[in-house]
JSON list of C-alpha atoms and ligand atoms in Angstrom, two decimals:
[
{"chain": "A", "resi": 1, "resn": "MET", "atom": "CA", "xyz": [28.37, 13.60, 72.70]},
{"chain": "A", "resi": 2, "resn": "ARG", "atom": "CA", "xyz": [30.37, 16.78, 72.29]},
{"chain": "A", "resi": 3, "resn": "TRP", "atom": "CA", "xyz": [27.17, 18.80, 72.75]},
{"chain": "A", "resi": 4, "resn": "TYR", "atom": "CA", "xyz": [26.33, 16.99, 75.98]},
{"chain": "A", "resi": 5, "resn": "ALA", "atom": "CA", "xyz": [29.91, 17.30, 77.25]},
{"chain": "A", "resi": 6, "resn": "ARG", "atom": "CA", "xyz": [29.66, 21.08, 76.76]},
{"chain": "A", "resi": 7, "resn": "HIS", "atom": "CA", "xyz": [26.18, 21.05, 78.30]},
{"chain": "A", "resi": 8, "resn": "TYR", "atom": "CA", "xyz": [27.41, 19.28, 81.45]},
{"chain": "A", "resi": 9, "resn": "GLY", "atom": "CA", "xyz": [30.72, 21.19, 81.56]},
{"chain": "A", "resi": 10, "resn": "ASP", "atom": "CA", "xyz": [32.67, 17.97, 80.99]},
{"chain": "A", "resi": 11, "resn": "ASP", "atom": "CA", "xyz": [35.57, 17.01, 78.72]},
{"chain": "A", "resi": 12, "resn": "GLU", "atom": "CA", "xyz": [34.39, 17.50, 75.14]},
{"chain": "A", "resi": 13, "resn": "GLU", "atom": "CA", "xyz": [37.43, 15.86, 73.56]},
{"chain": "A", "resi": 14, "resn": "LEU", "atom": "CA", "xyz": [37.19, 12.78, 75.81]},
{"chain": "A", "resi": 15, "resn": "TRP", "atom": "CA", "xyz": [33.47, 12.33, 75.16]},
{"chain": "A", "resi": 16, "resn": "GLY", "atom": "CA", "xyz": [33.88, 12.91, 71.43]},
{"chain": "A", "resi": 17, "resn": "VAL", "atom": "CA", "xyz": [36.73, 10.41, 71.14]},
{"chain": "A", "resi": 18, "resn": "THR", "atom": "CA", "xyz": [34.87, 7.75, 73.15]},
{"chain": "A", "resi": 19, "resn": "ALA", "atom": "CA", "xyz": [31.79, 8.15, 70.96]},
{"chain": "A", "resi": 20, "resn": "LEU", "atom": "CA", "xyz": [33.84, 8.10, 67.78]},
{"chain": "A", "resi": 21, "resn": "LEU", "atom": "CA", "xyz": [35.57, 4.87, 68.84]},
{"chain": "A", "resi": 22, "resn": "HIS", "atom": "CA", "xyz": [32.67, 3.04, 70.47]},
{"chain": "A", "resi": 23, "resn": "ASP", "atom": "CA", "xyz": [31.91, 0.91, 67.39]},
{"chain": "A", "resi": 24, "resn": "PHE", "atom": "CA", "xyz": [35.39, 1.06, 65.84]},
{"chain": "A", "resi": 25, "resn": "ASP", "atom": "CA", "xyz": [35.78, -2.74, 65.83]},
{"chain": "A", "resi": 26, "resn": "TYR", "atom": "CA", "xyz": [32.32, -3.50, 64.53]},
{"chain": "A", "resi": 27, "resn": "GLU", "atom": "CA", "xyz": [33.51, -4.43, 61.04]},
{"chain": "A", "resi": 28, "resn": "ILE", "atom": "CA", "xyz": [36.14, -6.86, 62.32]},
{"chain": "A", "resi": 29, "resn": "HIS", "atom": "CA", "xyz": [33.91, -8.10, 65.16]},
{"chain": "A", "resi": 30, "resn": "PRO", "atom": "CA", "xyz": [30.35, -7.86, 63.84]},
{"chain": "A", "resi": 31, "resn": "THR", "atom": "CA", "xyz": [28.89, -10.25, 66.42]},
{"chain": "A", "resi": 32, "resn": "LEU", "atom": "CA", "xyz": [28.17, -9.70, 70.10]},
{"chain": "A", "resi": 33, "resn": "ASP", "atom": "CA", "xyz": [30.43, -12.56, 71.20]},
{"chain": "A", "resi": 34, "resn": "LYS", "atom": "CA", "xyz": [33.30, -10.31, 70.05]},
{"chain": "A", "resi": 35, "resn": "HIS", "atom": "CA", "xyz": [32.02, -6.70, 69.83]},
{"chain": "A", "resi": 36, "resn": "PRO", "atom": "CA", "xyz": [33.11, -4.57, 71.58]},
{"chain": "A", "resi": 37, "resn": "GLN", "atom": "CA", "xyz": [35.01, -6.70, 74.11]},
{"chain": "A", "resi": 38, "resn": "ASN", "atom": "CA", "xyz": [37.65, -7.92, 71.62]},
{"chain": "A", "resi": 39, "resn": "GLY", "atom": "CA", "xyz": [38.17, -4.34, 70.51]},
{"chain": "A", "resi": 40, "resn": "ALA", "atom": "CA", "xyz": [39.24, -3.27, 74.00]},
{"chain": "A", "resi": 41, "resn": "PRO", "atom": "CA", "xyz": [42.73, -4.88, 73.87]},
{"chain": "A", "resi": 42, "resn": "ILE", "atom": "CA", "xyz": [43.35, -3.12, 70.55]},
{"chain": "A", "resi": 43, "resn": "LEU", "atom": "CA", "xyz": [42.52, 0.24, 72.15]},
{"chain": "A", "resi": 44, "resn": "ARG", "atom": "CA", "xyz": [44.75, -0.63, 75.12]},
{"chain": "A", "resi": 45, "resn": "ASP", "atom": "CA", "xyz": [47.63, -1.46, 72.75]},
{"chain": "A", "resi": 46, "resn": "GLU", "atom": "CA", "xyz": [47.07, 1.89, 71.06]},
{"chain": "A", "resi": 47, "resn": "GLY", "atom": "CA", "xyz": [47.47, 3.60, 74.43]},
{"chain": "A", "resi": 48, "resn": "TYR", "atom": "CA", "xyz": [43.94, 4.89, 74.98]},
{"chain": "A", "resi": 49, "resn": "PRO", "atom": "CA", "xyz": [43.14, 5.64, 78.62]},
{"chain": "A", "resi": 50, "resn": "GLU", "atom": "CA", "xyz": [40.95, 3.23, 80.59]},
{"chain": "A", "resi": 51, "resn": "VAL", "atom": "CA", "xyz": [38.20, 5.85, 80.82]},
{"chain": "A", "resi": 52, "resn": "VAL", "atom": "CA", "xyz": [37.78, 5.64, 77.04]},
{"chain": "A", "resi": 53, "resn": "ILE", "atom": "CA", "xyz": [37.97, 1.83, 77.00]},
{"chain": "A", "resi": 54, "resn": "GLU", "atom": "CA", "xyz": [35.49, 1.47, 79.86]},
{"chain": "A", "resi": 55, "resn": "GLY", "atom": "CA", "xyz": [33.17, 3.90, 78.15]},
{"chain": "A", "resi": 56, "resn": "VAL", "atom": "CA", "xyz": [33.33, 1.90, 74.92]},
{"chain": "A", "resi": 57, "resn": "LEU", "atom": "CA", "xyz": [32.67, -1.38, 76.76]},
{"chain": "A", "resi": 58, "resn": "SER", "atom": "CA", "xyz": [29.76, 0.11, 78.70]},
{"chain": "A", "resi": 59, "resn": "HIS", "atom": "CA", "xyz": [27.68, 0.84, 75.59]},
{"chain": "A", "resi": 60, "resn": "ALA", "atom": "CA", "xyz": [27.10, -2.88, 75.03]},
{"chain": "A", "resi": 61, "resn": "GLU", "atom": "CA", "xyz": [23.97, -4.19, 76.75]},
{"chain": "A", "resi": 62, "resn": "HIS", "atom": "CA", "xyz": [25.28, -7.78, 76.83]},
{"chain": "A", "resi": 63, "resn": "LEU", "atom": "CA", "xyz": [28.34, -6.86, 78.90]},
{"chain": "A", "resi": 64, "resn": "ALA", "atom": "CA", "xyz": [26.12, -5.41, 81.66]},
{"chain": "A", "resi": 65, "resn": "ILE", "atom": "CA", "xyz": [28.80, -2.93, 82.77]},
{"chain": "A", "resi": 66, "resn": "PRO", "atom": "CA", "xyz": [27.31, -0.39, 85.19]},
{"chain": "A", "resi": 67, "resn": "ARG", "atom": "CA", "xyz": [26.73, 2.96, 83.47]},
{"chain": "A", "resi": 68, "resn": "ASP", "atom": "CA", "xyz": [27.92, 4.85, 86.50]},
{"chain": "A", "resi": 69, "resn": "THR", "atom": "CA", "xyz": [29.40, 8.02, 84.99]},
{"chain": "A", "resi": 70, "resn": "PRO", "atom": "CA", "xyz": [27.87, 10.85, 82.95]},
{"chain": "A", "resi": 71, "resn": "LEU", "atom": "CA", "xyz": [30.05, 9.77, 80.00]},
{"chain": "A", "resi": 72, "resn": "LYS", "atom": "CA", "xyz": [28.74, 6.18, 80.04]},
{"chain": "A", "resi": 73, "resn": "LYS", "atom": "CA", "xyz": [25.14, 7.27, 80.56]},
{"chain": "A", "resi": 74, "resn": "THR", "atom": "CA", "xyz": [25.28, 9.77, 77.74]},
{"chain": "A", "resi": 75, "resn": "LEU", "atom": "CA", "xyz": [26.98, 7.40, 75.29]},
{"chain": "A", "resi": 76, "resn": "PHE", "atom": "CA", "xyz": [24.22, 4.86, 75.83]},
{"chain": "A", "resi": 77, "resn": "ALA", "atom": "CA", "xyz": [21.53, 7.55, 75.63]},
{"chain": "A", "resi": 78, "resn": "CYS", "atom": "CA", "xyz": [22.83, 9.00, 72.36]},
{"chain": "A", "resi": 79, "resn": "ASP", "atom": "CA", "xyz": [23.84, 5.84, 70.51]},
{"chain": "A", "resi": 80, "resn": "GLU", "atom": "CA", "xyz": [20.47, 4.68, 69.19]},
{"chain": "A", "resi": 81, "resn": "LEU", "atom": "CA", "xyz": [18.77, 8.07, 69.29]},
{"chain": "A", "resi": 82, "resn": "SER", "atom": "CA", "xyz": [21.35, 9.88, 67.17]},
{"chain": "A", "resi": 83, "resn": "GLY", "atom": "CA", "xyz": [20.94, 7.20, 64.49]},
{"chain": "A", "resi": 84, "resn": "PHE", "atom": "CA", "xyz": [17.20, 7.57, 64.69]},
{"chain": "A", "resi": 85, "resn": "VAL", "atom": "CA", "xyz": [17.29, 11.36, 64.43]},
{"chain": "A", "resi": 86, "resn": "HIS", "atom": "CA", "xyz": [19.63, 10.98, 61.47]},
{"chain": "A", "resi": 87, "resn": "ALA", "atom": "CA", "xyz": [17.05, 8.71, 59.80]},
{"chain": "A", "resi": 88, "resn": "CYS", "atom": "CA", "xyz": [14.33, 11.31, 60.49]},
{"chain": "A", "resi": 89, "resn": "GLY", "atom": "CA", "xyz": [16.52, 13.95, 58.83]},
{"chain": "A", "resi": 90, "resn": "LEU", "atom": "CA", "xyz": [17.11, 11.77, 55.77]},
{"chain": "A", "resi": 91, "resn": "VAL", "atom": "CA", "xyz": [13.42, 11.53, 54.91]},
{"chain": "A", "resi": 92, "resn": "ARG", "atom": "CA", "xyz": [12.78, 15.28, 55.11]},
{"chain": "A", "resi": 93, "resn": "PRO", "atom": "CA", "xyz": [13.75, 17.65, 52.29]},
{"chain": "A", "resi": 94, "resn": "GLU", "atom": "CA", "xyz": [14.72, 20.27, 54.88]},
{"chain": "A", "resi": 95, "resn": "GLY", "atom": "CA", "xyz": [16.64, 17.76, 57.01]},
{"chain": "A", "resi": 96, "resn": "LEU", "atom": "CA", "xyz": [16.98, 18.63, 60.68]},
{"chain": "A", "resi": 97, "resn": "SER", "atom": "CA", "xyz": [16.42, 22.37, 60.32]},
{"chain": "A", "resi": 98, "resn": "THR", "atom": "CA", "xyz": [12.69, 22.14, 61.04]},
{"chain": "A", "resi": 99, "resn": "LEU", "atom": "CA", "xyz": [12.58, 18.76, 62.79]},
{"chain": "A", "resi": 100, "resn": "GLU", "atom": "CA", "xyz": [10.65, 18.87, 66.08]},
{"chain": "A", "resi": 101, "resn": "PRO", "atom": "CA", "xyz": [10.81, 16.36, 68.94]},
{"chain": "A", "resi": 102, "resn": "LYS", "atom": "CA", "xyz": [7.11, 15.60, 68.54]},
{"chain": "A", "resi": 103, "resn": "SER", "atom": "CA", "xyz": [7.66, 14.34, 65.00]},
{"chain": "A", "resi": 104, "resn": "VAL", "atom": "CA", "xyz": [10.54, 12.12, 66.22]},
{"chain": "A", "resi": 105, "resn": "LEU", "atom": "CA", "xyz": [8.28, 10.78, 69.00]},
{"chain": "A", "resi": 106, "resn": "LYS", "atom": "CA", "xyz": [5.65, 9.95, 66.39]},
{"chain": "A", "resi": 107, "resn": "LYS", "atom": "CA", "xyz": [8.16, 8.14, 64.20]},
{"chain": "A", "resi": 108, "resn": "LEU", "atom": "CA", "xyz": [9.41, 6.15, 67.22]},
{"chain": "A", "resi": 109, "resn": "LYS", "atom": "CA", "xyz": [5.92, 4.69, 67.46]},
{"chain": "A", "resi": 110, "resn": "GLN", "atom": "CA", "xyz": [6.06, 3.44, 63.86]},
{"chain": "A", "resi": 111, "resn": "PRO", "atom": "CA", "xyz": [7.89, 0.11, 64.14]},
{"chain": "A", "resi": 112, "resn": "SER", "atom": "CA", "xyz": [8.62, -0.03, 60.39]},
{"chain": "A", "resi": 113, "resn": "PHE", "atom": "CA", "xyz": [10.50, 3.30, 60.36]},
{"chain": "A", "resi": 114, "resn": "ALA", "atom": "CA", "xyz": [14.25, 2.79, 60.98]},
{"chain": "A", "resi": 115, "resn": "ALA", "atom": "CA", "xyz": [13.31, -0.67, 62.23]},
{"chain": "A", "resi": 116, "resn": "GLY", "atom": "CA", "xyz": [16.88, -1.46, 63.29]},
{"chain": "A", "resi": 117, "resn": "VAL", "atom": "CA", "xyz": [16.79, 1.17, 66.05]},
{"chain": "A", "resi": 118, "resn": "HIS", "atom": "CA", "xyz": [16.04, -0.39, 69.42]},
{"chain": "A", "resi": 119, "resn": "ARG", "atom": "CA", "xyz": [13.19, 1.75, 70.82]},
{"chain": "A", "resi": 120, "resn": "ASP", "atom": "CA", "xyz": [13.59, 0.28, 74.31]},
{"chain": "A", "resi": 121, "resn": "GLU", "atom": "CA", "xyz": [17.17, 1.59, 74.40]},
{"chain": "A", "resi": 122, "resn": "VAL", "atom": "CA", "xyz": [16.04, 5.05, 73.28]},
{"chain": "A", "resi": 123, "resn": "TYR", "atom": "CA", "xyz": [13.51, 5.19, 76.15]},
{"chain": "A", "resi": 124, "resn": "ALA", "atom": "CA", "xyz": [15.97, 3.71, 78.65]},
{"chain": "A", "resi": 125, "resn": "GLY", "atom": "CA", "xyz": [18.60, 6.26, 77.61]},
{"chain": "A", "resi": 126, "resn": "ALA", "atom": "CA", "xyz": [16.43, 9.28, 78.41]},
{"chain": "A", "resi": 127, "resn": "GLU", "atom": "CA", "xyz": [15.59, 7.73, 81.77]},
{"chain": "A", "resi": 128, "resn": "LEU", "atom": "CA", "xyz": [19.26, 7.13, 82.48]},
{"chain": "A", "resi": 129, "resn": "LEU", "atom": "CA", "xyz": [19.95, 10.83, 81.82]},
{"chain": "A", "resi": 130, "resn": "ASP", "atom": "CA", "xyz": [16.97, 11.67, 83.98]},
{"chain": "A", "resi": 131, "resn": "LEU", "atom": "CA", "xyz": [15.51, 13.76, 81.16]},
{"chain": "A", "resi": 132, "resn": "PRO", "atom": "CA", "xyz": [12.01, 13.76, 79.69]},
{"chain": "A", "resi": 133, "resn": "LEU", "atom": "CA", "xyz": [12.27, 11.98, 76.33]},
{"chain": "A", "resi": 134, "resn": "ASP", "atom": "CA", "xyz": [11.15, 15.01, 74.30]},
{"chain": "A", "resi": 135, "resn": "GLN", "atom": "CA", "xyz": [13.85, 17.13, 75.92]},
{"chain": "A", "resi": 136, "resn": "HIS", "atom": "CA", "xyz": [16.56, 14.56, 75.21]},
{"chain": "A", "resi": 137, "resn": "ILE", "atom": "CA", "xyz": [15.36, 14.35, 71.60]},
{"chain": "A", "resi": 138, "resn": "GLY", "atom": "CA", "xyz": [15.43, 18.16, 71.36]},
{"chain": "A", "resi": 139, "resn": "ASN", "atom": "CA", "xyz": [19.00, 18.20, 72.67]},
{"chain": "A", "resi": 140, "resn": "VAL", "atom": "CA", "xyz": [20.13, 15.60, 70.13]},
{"chain": "A", "resi": 141, "resn": "ILE", "atom": "CA", "xyz": [18.47, 17.53, 67.28]},
{"chain": "A", "resi": 142, "resn": "GLU", "atom": "CA", "xyz": [20.11, 20.77, 68.45]},
{"chain": "A", "resi": 143, "resn": "ALA", "atom": "CA", "xyz": [23.48, 19.00, 68.67]},
{"chain": "A", "resi": 144, "resn": "MET", "atom": "CA", "xyz": [23.25, 17.51, 65.20]},
{"chain": "A", "resi": 145, "resn": "ARG", "atom": "CA", "xyz": [21.88, 20.56, 63.35]},
{"chain": "A", "resi": 146, "resn": "PRO", "atom": "CA", "xyz": [25.17, 22.46, 63.06]},
{"chain": "A", "resi": 147, "resn": "ILE", "atom": "CA", "xyz": [26.94, 19.35, 61.69]},
{"chain": "A", "resi": 148, "resn": "ALA", "atom": "CA", "xyz": [24.10, 18.21, 59.42]},
{"chain": "A", "resi": 149, "resn": "GLY", "atom": "CA", "xyz": [26.25, 18.63, 56.29]},
{"chain": "A", "resi": 150, "resn": "GLU", "atom": "CA", "xyz": [29.02, 16.44, 57.72]},
{"chain": "A", "resi": 151, "resn": "LEU", "atom": "CA", "xyz": [26.40, 13.83, 58.54]},
{"chain": "A", "resi": 152, "resn": "GLY", "atom": "CA", "xyz": [25.17, 13.67, 54.95]},
{"chain": "A", "resi": 153, "resn": "LEU", "atom": "CA", "xyz": [21.97, 15.56, 55.69]},
{"chain": "A", "resi": 154, "resn": "PRO", "atom": "CA", "xyz": [20.63, 18.71, 54.01]},
{"chain": "A", "resi": 155, "resn": "ALA", "atom": "CA", "xyz": [22.62, 21.56, 55.59]},
{"chain": "B", "resi": 1, "resn": "LIG", "atom": "FE1", "xyz": [28.16, -1.17, 69.39]}
]
């Protein structure tokens, strides 16, 4: 999210904080009848601005909140894909350093690999950003490479 904020000339801190918080309540509200909507009042009490709270709420498909800002679009587009790219990095001795979009595309077509990642949301995310999927994947790889060590991947 920070990479995309820089890429679009937007607010890196705002985008980074929204992404960091988007699943913050998942452990206390692990089900969709509570996550993330019951987390929003907690963020409000903590004094987070509405732009963060709205961004957090918008990542949830079941709330059907319009993704009408670059922040909301990008959060949705990076949520599943960053997890998937992370999984791709975990199964390679060299991590992300040599990972190419085409190998991620191939893995997306294997339903058993990182089966919890919703492929339809990965595809919908690239469309929402109006980017070809391979380009979006390349951006996410590029964004995650410099922080691979922090992400528990070979650095
Ligand atoms: Fe979530």
